Coordinates of C-alpha atoms in Angstrom, one line a residue:
X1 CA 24.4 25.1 8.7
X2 CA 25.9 23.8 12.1
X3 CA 23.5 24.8 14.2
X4 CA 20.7 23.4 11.8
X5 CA 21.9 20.0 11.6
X6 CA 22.4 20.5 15.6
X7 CA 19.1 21.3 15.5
X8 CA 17.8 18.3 13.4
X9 CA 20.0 15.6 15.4
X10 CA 18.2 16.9 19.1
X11 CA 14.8 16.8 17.3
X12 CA 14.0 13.4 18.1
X13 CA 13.2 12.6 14.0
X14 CA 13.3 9.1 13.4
X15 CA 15.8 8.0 10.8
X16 CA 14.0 6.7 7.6
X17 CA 14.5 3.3 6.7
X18 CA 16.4 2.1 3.6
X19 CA 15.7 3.9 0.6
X20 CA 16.7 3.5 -3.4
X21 CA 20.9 4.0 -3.7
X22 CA 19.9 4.9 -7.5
X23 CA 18.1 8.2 -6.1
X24 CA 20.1 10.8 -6.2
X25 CA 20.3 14.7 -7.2
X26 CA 20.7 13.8 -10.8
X27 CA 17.7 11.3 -10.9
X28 CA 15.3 13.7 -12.6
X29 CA 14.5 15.2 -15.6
X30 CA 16.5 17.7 -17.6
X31 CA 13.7 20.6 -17.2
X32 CA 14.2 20.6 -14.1
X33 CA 18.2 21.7 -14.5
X34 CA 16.9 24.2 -17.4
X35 CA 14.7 26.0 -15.5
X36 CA 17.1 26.2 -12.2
X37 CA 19.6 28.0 -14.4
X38 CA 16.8 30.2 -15.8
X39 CA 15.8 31.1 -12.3
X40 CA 19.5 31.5 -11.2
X41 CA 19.9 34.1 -14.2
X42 CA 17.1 36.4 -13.9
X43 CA 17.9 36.5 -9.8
X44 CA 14.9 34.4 -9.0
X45 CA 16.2 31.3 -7.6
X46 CA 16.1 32.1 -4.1
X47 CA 12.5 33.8 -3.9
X48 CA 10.5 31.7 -1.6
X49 CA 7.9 28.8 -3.6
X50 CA 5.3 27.0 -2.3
X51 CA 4.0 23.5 -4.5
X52 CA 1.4 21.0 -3.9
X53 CA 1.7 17.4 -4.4
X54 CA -1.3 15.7 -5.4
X55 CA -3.5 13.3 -8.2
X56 CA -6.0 14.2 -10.5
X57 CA -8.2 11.0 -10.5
X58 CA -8.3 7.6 -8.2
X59 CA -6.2 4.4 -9.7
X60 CA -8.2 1.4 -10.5
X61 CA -11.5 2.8 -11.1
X62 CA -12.3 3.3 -7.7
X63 CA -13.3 5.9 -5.5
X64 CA -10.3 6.3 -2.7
X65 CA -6.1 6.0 -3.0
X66 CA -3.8 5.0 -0.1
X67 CA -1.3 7.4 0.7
X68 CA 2.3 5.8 0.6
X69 CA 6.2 6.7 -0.5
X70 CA 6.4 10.0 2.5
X71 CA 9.8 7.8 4.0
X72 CA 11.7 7.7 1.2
X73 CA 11.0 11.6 0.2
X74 CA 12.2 12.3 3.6
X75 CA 15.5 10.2 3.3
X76 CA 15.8 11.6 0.4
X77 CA 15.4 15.1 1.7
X78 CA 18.0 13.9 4.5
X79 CA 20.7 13.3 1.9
X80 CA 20.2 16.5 0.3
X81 CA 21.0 18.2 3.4
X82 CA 24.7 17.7 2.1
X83 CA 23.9 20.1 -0.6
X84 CA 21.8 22.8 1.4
X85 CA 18.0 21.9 1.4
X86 CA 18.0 23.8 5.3
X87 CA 15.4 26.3 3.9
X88 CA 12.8 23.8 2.6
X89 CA 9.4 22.9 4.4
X90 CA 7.3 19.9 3.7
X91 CA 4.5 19.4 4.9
X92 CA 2.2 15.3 4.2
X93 CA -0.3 14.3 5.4
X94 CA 0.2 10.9 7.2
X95 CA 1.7 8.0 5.3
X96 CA -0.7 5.0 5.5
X97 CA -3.5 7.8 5.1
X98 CA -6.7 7.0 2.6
X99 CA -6.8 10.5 0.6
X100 CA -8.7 11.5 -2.6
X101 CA -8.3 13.8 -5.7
X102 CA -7.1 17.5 -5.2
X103 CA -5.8 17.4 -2.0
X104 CA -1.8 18.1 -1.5
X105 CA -0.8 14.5 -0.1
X106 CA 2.8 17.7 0.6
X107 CA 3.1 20.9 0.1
X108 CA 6.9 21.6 -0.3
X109 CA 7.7 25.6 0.5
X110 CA 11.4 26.6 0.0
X111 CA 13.5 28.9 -2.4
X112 CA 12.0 28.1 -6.2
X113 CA 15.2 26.6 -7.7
X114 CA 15.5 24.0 -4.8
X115 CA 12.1 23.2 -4.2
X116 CA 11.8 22.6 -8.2
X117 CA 14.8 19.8 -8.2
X118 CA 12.3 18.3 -6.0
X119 CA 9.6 17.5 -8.1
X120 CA 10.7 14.5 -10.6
X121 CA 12.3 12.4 -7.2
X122 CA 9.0 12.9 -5.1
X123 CA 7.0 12.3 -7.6
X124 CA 8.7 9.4 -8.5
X125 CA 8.8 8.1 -5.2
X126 CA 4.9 8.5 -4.1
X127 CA 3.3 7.7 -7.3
X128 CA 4.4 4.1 -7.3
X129 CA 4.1 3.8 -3.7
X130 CA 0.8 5.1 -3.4
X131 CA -0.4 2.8 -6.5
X132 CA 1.2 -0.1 -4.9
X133 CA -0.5 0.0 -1.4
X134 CA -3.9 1.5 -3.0
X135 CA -3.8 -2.0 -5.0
X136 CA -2.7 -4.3 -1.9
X137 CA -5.5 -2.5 -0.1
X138 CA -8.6 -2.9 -2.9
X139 CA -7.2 -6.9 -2.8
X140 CA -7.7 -6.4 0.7
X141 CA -11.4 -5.3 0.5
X142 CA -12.5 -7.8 -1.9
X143 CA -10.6 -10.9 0.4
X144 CA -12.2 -9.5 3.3
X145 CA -10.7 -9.2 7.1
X146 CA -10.6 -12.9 7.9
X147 CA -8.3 -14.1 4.9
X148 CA -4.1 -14.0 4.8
X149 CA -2.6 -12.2 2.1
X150 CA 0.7 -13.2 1.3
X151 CA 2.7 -11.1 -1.4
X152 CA 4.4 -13.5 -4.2
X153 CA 5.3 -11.1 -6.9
X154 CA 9.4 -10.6 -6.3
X155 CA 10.3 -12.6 -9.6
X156 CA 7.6 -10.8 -11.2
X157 CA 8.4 -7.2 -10.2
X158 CA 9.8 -4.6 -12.7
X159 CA 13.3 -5.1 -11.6
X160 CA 15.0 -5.3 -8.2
X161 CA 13.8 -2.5 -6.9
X162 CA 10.2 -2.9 -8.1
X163 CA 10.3 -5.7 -6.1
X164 CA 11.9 -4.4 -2.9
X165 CA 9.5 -1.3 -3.0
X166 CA 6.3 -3.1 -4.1
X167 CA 6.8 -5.5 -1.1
X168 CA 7.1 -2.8 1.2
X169 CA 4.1 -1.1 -0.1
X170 CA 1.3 -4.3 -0.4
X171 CA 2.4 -4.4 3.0
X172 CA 0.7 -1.2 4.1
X173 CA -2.2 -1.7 2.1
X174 CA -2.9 -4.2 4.0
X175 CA -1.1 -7.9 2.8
X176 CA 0.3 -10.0 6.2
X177 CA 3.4 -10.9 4.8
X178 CA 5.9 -11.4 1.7
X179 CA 8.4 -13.8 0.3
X180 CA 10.7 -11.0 -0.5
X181 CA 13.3 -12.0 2.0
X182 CA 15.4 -8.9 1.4
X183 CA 11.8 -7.2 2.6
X184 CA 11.7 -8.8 5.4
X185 CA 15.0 -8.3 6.6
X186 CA 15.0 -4.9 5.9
X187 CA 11.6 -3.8 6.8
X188 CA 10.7 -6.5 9.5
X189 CA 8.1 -7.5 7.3
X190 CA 7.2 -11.5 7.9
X191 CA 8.1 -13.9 5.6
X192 CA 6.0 -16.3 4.3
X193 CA 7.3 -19.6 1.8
X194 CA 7.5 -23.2 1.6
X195 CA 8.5 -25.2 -1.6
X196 CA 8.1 -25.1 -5.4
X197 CA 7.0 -28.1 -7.4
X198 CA 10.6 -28.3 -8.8
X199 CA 11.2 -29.4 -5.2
X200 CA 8.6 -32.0 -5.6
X201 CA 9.6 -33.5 -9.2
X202 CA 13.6 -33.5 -7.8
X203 CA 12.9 -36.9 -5.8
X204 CA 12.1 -39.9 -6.9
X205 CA 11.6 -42.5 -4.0
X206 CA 11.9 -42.7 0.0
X207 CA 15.2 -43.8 0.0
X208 CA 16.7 -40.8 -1.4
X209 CA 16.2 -39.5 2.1
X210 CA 19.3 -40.2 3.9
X211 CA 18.6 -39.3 7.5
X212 CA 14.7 -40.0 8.3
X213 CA 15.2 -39.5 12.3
X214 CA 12.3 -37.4 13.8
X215 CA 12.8 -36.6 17.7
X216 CA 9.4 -36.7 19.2
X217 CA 7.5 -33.2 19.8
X218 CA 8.3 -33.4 23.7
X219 CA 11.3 -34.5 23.3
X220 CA 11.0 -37.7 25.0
X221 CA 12.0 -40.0 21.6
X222 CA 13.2 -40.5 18.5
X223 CA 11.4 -42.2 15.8
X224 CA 14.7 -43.2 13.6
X225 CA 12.7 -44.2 10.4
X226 CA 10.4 -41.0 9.7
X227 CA 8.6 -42.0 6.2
X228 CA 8.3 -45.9 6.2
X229 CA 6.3 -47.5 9.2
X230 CA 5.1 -44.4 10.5
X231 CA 3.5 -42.9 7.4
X232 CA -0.5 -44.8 7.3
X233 CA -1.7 -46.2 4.2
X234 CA -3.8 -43.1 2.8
X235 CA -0.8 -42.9 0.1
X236 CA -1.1 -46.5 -1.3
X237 CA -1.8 -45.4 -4.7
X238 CA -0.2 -42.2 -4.9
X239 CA 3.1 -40.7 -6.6
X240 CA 5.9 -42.3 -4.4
X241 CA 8.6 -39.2 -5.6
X242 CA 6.0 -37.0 -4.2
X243 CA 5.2 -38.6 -1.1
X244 CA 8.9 -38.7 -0.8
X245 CA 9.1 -34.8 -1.0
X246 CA 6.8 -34.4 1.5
X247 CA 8.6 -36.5 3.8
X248 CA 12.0 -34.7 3.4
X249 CA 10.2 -31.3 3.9
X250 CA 8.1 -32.2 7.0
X251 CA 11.8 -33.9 8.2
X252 CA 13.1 -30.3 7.7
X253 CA 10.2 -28.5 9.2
X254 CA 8.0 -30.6 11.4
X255 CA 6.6 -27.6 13.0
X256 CA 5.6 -26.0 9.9
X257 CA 4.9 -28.4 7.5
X258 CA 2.7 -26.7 4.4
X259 CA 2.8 -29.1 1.0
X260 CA 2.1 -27.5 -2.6
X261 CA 0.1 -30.5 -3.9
X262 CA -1.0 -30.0 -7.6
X263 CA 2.1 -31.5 -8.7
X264 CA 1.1 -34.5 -10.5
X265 CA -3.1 -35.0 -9.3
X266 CA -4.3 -32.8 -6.4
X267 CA -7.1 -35.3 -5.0
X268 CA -5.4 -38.8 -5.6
X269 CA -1.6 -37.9 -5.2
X270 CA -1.0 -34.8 -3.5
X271 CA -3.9 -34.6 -0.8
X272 CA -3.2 -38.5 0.0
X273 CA 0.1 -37.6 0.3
X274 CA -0.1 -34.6 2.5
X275 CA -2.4 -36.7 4.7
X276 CA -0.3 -39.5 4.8
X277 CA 2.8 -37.2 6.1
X278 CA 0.4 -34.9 8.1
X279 CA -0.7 -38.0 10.3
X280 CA 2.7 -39.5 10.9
X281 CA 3.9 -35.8 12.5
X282 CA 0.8 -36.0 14.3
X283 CA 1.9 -39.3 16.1
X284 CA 4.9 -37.1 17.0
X285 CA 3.1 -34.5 18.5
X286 CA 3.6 -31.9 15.7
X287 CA 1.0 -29.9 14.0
X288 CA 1.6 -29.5 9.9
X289 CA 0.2 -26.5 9.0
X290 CA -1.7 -27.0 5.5
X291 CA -1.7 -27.0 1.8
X292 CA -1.2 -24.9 -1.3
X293 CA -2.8 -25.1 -4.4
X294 CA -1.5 -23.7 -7.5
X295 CA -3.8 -24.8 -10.3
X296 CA -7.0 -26.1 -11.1
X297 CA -10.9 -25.2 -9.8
X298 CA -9.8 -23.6 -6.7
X299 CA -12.9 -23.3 -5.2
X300 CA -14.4 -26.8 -6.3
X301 CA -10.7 -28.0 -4.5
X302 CA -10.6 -26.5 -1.9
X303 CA -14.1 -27.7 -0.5
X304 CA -13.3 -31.0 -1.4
X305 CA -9.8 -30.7 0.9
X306 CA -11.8 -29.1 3.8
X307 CA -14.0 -32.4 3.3
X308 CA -11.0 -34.7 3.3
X309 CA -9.4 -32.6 6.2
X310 CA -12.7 -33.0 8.5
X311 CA -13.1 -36.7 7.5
X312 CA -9.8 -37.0 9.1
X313 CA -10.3 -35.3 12.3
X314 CA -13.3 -37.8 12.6
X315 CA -11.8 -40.9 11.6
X316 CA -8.4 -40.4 13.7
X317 CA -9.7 -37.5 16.7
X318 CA -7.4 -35.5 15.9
X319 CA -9.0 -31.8 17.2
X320 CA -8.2 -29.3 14.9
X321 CA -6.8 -31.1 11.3
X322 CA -10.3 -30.3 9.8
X323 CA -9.4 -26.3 10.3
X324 CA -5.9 -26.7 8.2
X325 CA -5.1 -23.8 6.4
X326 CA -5.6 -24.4 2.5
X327 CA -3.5 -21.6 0.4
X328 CA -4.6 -20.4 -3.1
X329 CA -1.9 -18.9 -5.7
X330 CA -2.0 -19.1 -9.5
X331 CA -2.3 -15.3 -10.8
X332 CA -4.5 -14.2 -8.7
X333 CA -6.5 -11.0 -9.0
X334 CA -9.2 -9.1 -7.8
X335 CA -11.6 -10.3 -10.1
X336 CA -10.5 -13.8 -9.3
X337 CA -11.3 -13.2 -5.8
X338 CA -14.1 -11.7 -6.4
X339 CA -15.6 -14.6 -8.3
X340 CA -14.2 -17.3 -5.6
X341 CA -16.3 -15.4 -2.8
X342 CA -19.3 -15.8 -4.9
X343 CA -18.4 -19.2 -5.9
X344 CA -18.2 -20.6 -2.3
X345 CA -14.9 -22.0 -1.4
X346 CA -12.5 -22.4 1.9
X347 CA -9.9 -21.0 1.0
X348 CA -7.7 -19.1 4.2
X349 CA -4.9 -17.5 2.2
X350 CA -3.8 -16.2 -0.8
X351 CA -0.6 -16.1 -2.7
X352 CA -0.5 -12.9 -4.8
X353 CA 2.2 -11.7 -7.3
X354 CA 2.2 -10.3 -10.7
X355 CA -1.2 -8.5 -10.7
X356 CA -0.7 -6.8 -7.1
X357 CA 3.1 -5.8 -8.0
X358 CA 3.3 -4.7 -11.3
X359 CA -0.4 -2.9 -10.5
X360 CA -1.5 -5.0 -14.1
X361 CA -5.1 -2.7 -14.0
X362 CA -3.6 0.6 -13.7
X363 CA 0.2 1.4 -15.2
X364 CA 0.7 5.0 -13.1
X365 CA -1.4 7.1 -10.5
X366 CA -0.8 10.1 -11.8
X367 CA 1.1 12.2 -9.5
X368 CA 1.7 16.3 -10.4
X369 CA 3.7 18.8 -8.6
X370 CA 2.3 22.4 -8.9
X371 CA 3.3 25.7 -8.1
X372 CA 0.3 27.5 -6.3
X373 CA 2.1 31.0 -4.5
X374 CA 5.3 32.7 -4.9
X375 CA 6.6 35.4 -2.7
X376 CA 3.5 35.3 -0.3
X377 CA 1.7 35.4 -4.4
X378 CA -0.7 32.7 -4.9
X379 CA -0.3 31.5 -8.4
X380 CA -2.7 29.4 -10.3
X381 CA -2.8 27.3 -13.7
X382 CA -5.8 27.6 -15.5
X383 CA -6.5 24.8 -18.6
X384 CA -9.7 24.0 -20.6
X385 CA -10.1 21.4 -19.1
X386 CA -10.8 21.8 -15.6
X387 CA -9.5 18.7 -13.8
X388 CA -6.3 20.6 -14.6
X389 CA -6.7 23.6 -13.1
X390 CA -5.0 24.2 -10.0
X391 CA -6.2 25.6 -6.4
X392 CA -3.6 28.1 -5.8
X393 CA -1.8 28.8 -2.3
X394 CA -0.8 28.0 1.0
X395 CA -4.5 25.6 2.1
X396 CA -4.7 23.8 5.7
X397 CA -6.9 20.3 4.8
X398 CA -9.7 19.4 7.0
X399 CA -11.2 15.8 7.4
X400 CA -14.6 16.2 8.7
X401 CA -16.6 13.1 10.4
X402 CA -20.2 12.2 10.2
X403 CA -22.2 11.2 13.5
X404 CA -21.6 7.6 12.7
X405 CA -18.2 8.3 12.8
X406 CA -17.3 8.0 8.7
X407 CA -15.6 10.7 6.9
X408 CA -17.7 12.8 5.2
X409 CA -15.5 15.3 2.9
X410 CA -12.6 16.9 2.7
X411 CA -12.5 20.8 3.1
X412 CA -9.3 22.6 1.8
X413 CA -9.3 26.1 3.0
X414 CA -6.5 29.3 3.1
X415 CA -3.6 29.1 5.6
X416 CA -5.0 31.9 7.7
X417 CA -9.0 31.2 7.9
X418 CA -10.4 30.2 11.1
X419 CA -10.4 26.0 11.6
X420 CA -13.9 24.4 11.7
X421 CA -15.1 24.0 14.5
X422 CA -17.1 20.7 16.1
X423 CA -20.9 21.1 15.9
X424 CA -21.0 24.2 14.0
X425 CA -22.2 24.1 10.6
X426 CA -19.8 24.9 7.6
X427 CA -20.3 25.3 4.1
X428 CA -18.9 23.0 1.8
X429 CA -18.3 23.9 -1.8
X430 CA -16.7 22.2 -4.2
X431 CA -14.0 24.2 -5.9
X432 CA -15.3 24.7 -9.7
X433 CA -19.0 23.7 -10.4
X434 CA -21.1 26.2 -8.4
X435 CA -24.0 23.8 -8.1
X436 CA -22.0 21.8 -6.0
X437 CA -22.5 22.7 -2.1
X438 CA -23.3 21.2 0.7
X439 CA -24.2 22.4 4.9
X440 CA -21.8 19.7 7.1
X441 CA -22.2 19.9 10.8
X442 CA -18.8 17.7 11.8
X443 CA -18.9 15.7 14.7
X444 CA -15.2 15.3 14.9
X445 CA -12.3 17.1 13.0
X446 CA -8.4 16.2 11.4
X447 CA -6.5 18.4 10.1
X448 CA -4.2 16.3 7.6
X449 CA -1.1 18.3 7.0
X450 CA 1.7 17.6 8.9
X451 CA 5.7 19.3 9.1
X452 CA 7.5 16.5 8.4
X453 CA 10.6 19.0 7.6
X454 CA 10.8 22.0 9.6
X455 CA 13.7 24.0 7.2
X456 CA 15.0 27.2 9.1
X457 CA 11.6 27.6 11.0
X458 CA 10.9 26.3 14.5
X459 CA 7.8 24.7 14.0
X460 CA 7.3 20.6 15.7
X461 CA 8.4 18.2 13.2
X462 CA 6.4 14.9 12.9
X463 CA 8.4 11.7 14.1
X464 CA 7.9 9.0 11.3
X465 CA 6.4 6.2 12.4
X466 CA 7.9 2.1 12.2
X467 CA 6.6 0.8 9.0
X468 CA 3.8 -1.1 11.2
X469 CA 2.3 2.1 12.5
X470 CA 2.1 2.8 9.1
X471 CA -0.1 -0.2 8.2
X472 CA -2.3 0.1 11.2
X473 CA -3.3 3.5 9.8
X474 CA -3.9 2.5 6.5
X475 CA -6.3 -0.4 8.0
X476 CA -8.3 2.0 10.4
X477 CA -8.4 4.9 7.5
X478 CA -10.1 2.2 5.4
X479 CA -12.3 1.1 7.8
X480 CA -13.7 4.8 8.5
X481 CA -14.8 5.4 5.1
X482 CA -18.6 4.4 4.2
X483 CA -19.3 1.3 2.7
X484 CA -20.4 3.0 -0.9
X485 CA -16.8 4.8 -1.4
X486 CA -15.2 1.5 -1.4
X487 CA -17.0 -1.0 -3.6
X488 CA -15.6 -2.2 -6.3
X489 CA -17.9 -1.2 -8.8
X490 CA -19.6 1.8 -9.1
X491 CA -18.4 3.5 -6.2
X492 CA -19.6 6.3 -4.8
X493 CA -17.0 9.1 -5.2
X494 CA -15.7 11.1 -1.9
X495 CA -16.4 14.8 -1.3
X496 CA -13.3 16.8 -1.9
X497 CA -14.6 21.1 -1.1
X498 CA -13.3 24.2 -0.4
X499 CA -14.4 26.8 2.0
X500 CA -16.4 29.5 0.7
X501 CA -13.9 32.0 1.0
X502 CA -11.3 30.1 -0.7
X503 CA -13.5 29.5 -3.6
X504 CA -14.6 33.0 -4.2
X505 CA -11.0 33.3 -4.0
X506 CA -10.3 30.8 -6.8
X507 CA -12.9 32.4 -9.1
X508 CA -11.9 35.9 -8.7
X509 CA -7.8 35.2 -9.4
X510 CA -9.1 32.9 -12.4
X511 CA -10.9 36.0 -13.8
X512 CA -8.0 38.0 -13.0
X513 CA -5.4 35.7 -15.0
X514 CA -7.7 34.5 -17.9
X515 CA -7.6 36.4 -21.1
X516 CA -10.2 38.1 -22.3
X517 CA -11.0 37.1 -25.5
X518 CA -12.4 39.5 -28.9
X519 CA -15.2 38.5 -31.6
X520 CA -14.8 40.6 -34.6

């Protein structure tokens, strides 16, 4: 056992990040113990297992899943060295990786009674994950590539961790920051807030404010009463507490000055307002950076505001106040994006919290653990209802690329078969309807599995990547998948096959293992 951790400290692993305290050994379910001691009774326990990880059907009904939770199985796996995991392999497919249906996102190989106390933790641990950054990533989609995501949904989180976790995992799918700051301290992810309207309603005039001193941009003065003569006369008929607010928050922050302004009336308190506070930093030589809204017709709003904001760059030359960012909150969804694209708006960002965190449209993936070879024995699980049979053994996973550079399909063949080849033409099939087949001549070829855990073998293991390597793969996966797979509605689904020796294999080992059955 030395010499293995020797092994593992030299190997140039990266330590995972911070994972769950509450996971531990005895965070999983009781059959897991029963069937340990059964193995351990009839001499089986150490006789070597092999299991896939995988789902049954895509969340949210679309057509693709991100990939997501592979860190904290392998911290998880590091803490268990304590109690002799050194013979268990796992091999996953990238973290961050788009993957479908059917295919082992790991395949865990080890001695049967280890490798079963595995299941409940891992599958704990990827099937939120994955759900979380496949949700962050369909929000994504629907915003499109020029908009800010910002993650809200901390208070709104199942629990502590929920929130910790789901921050984490909107960030992979694609959101550009969070107001989690326990995420962001943790996970370098950037942090993203400004002010609530209880922070608004608390004042009630100017001179609440007790030191209004602003020190020009460039340093070169000091404007001593911030908030009286300096503020124009765009907020003569507005709500003074509110002005006053503003005030005390841009005195805070002059550099980043962004005002929630639906507090009391969004067009004739809290824009006025904004403006008022906006122009007087400008004569300082700051820049405030925009607006949130929080309520009302967003998109109706939010034209008006860029109208007011470009008025304002006329009126006063003042390059660049017309392109203020305007934020959008208010339980936010995909559908509710998808209605203010077709609504027209100008909107830059989005606040999103309960629907993205607590995944509102989809309560689990559905994440199973399945024994598919024993003692070099491929095993399989046969059901009446085939999306529940199982593709038994060891399988190396193939992503094969179309000539304009899109994935085509997935091909799931036996350890030992040749790897297809560039430019040659394989035979795709997919693993139960026989109908099913298609010729694909790849132009370019990724194998996804990857030892992330090498056990007693000397095989490479795979470095985990920082959590931003992570998300850059999750955005470039996305964007190699055709157009059709990732609509929102009526998506076309993604081609998940087996080689055709692998499914002859499958059919003849069903036949083998299915009873026959007698009319009388």
């Amino acid at each position: 056992m030395a010499a293995k951790e020797s092994k593992k400290e030299n190997s140039g692993r990266r330590t995972p990040g911070p994972t769950n305290p509450m996971v531990t050994p005895i965070l999983t379910d009781q059959y897991q113990f029963t069937m340990a001691y059964a193995y351990w009774k009839a001499g089986k326990h150490q006789e070597r297992a092999v299991f896939d990880l995988y789902f049954r059907k895509n969340p949210f009904g679309g057509e693709y899943t991100v990939f997501a939770g592979l860190e904290e199985c392998e911290g998880f796996l590091d803490y268990l060295r304590g109690i002799d995991c050194s013979d268990v392999e796992v091999y996953a497919i990238p973290e961050g990786s788009v993957v479908f249906p059917k295919v082992p996102l790991l395949r865990v190989e080890g001695p049967i009674a280890v490798v079963q106390l595995l299941e409940t933790p891992f599958v704990n641990l990827i099937n939120f994950a994955s759900l979380v950054s496949t949700n962050a990533a369909r929000h994504r989609f629907v915003a499109g590539k020029s908009k800010t995501l910002l993650e809200f949904g901390l208070r709104r989180a199942q629990g502590p961790d929920g929130g910790l976790g789901a921050s984490k995992y909107s960030y992979i799918g694609g959101f550009d920051a969070t107001s989690n700051v326990a995420a962001g301290m943790l996970f370098g992810i950037p942090l993203r807030g400004t002010h609530s309207h209880a922070f608004v309603i608390s004042y009630m005039s100017l001179d609440e404010i007790k030191d209004k001193s602003l020190r020009k941009k460039d340093g070169s003065s000091t404007c001593e009463d911030f908030g009286s003569d300096s503020l124009r006369g765009y907020s003569a008929e507005t709500n003074k507490s509110e002005l006053a607010a503003f005030t005390s928050y841009a005195l805070a922050f002059p550099d980043n000055f962004l005002a929630l302004v639906d507090t009391y009336d969004v067009m004739r308190s809290g824009m006025p307002n904004f403006c008022a506070v906006a122009l007087a930093l400008s004569d300082l030589g700051y820049k405030a950076i925009g607006i949130r809204l929080d309520s009302g017709d967003l998109a109706y709003l939010s034209c008006e505001i860029r109208k007011l904001f470009c008025s304002i760059e006329k009126e006063f030359g003042l390059p660049g106040f017309g392109k203020m960012s305007i934020t959008a909150s208010n339980d936010l969804n995909e559908e509710t994006l998808d209605a203010l694209n077709k609504q027209g708006h100008q909107i830059d960002a989005y606040g999103i919290g309960t629907y993205l965190v607590t995944c509102y449209a989809q309560a689990a993936l559905g994440v199973v653990f399945k024994l598919v070879e024993i003692n070099n024995k491929p095993r399989i699980k046969l059901s009446e209802a085939v999306s529940k049979v199982t593709i038994p053994c060891k399988k190396r996973i193939y992503r094969l690329y179309g000539k304009e550079s899109y994935a085509l399909v997935d091909i799931l063949t036996g350890e030992n078969e040749p790897p297809p080849k560039v430019g040659e033409r394989i035979l795709c099939r997919h693993p139960f309807r026989e109908s099913k087949r298609a010729y694909v001549v790849p132009q370019k070829i990724e194998e996804l599995l990857r030892c992330y855990c090498a056990g007693s073998s000397d095989k490479k293991e795979e470095i985990l990547p920082p959590l931003k390597d992570i998300r850059e793969r999750c955005i470039q996966q996305l964007e190699e998948m055709r157009p059709d797979h990732m609509r929102r509605l009526n998506p076309t689904p993604y081609k998940v096959s087996v080689s055709a020796k692998l499914y002859d294999f499958i059919h003849s080992l069903w036949l083998n293992e299915a009873p026959v059955g007698e009319l009388r």
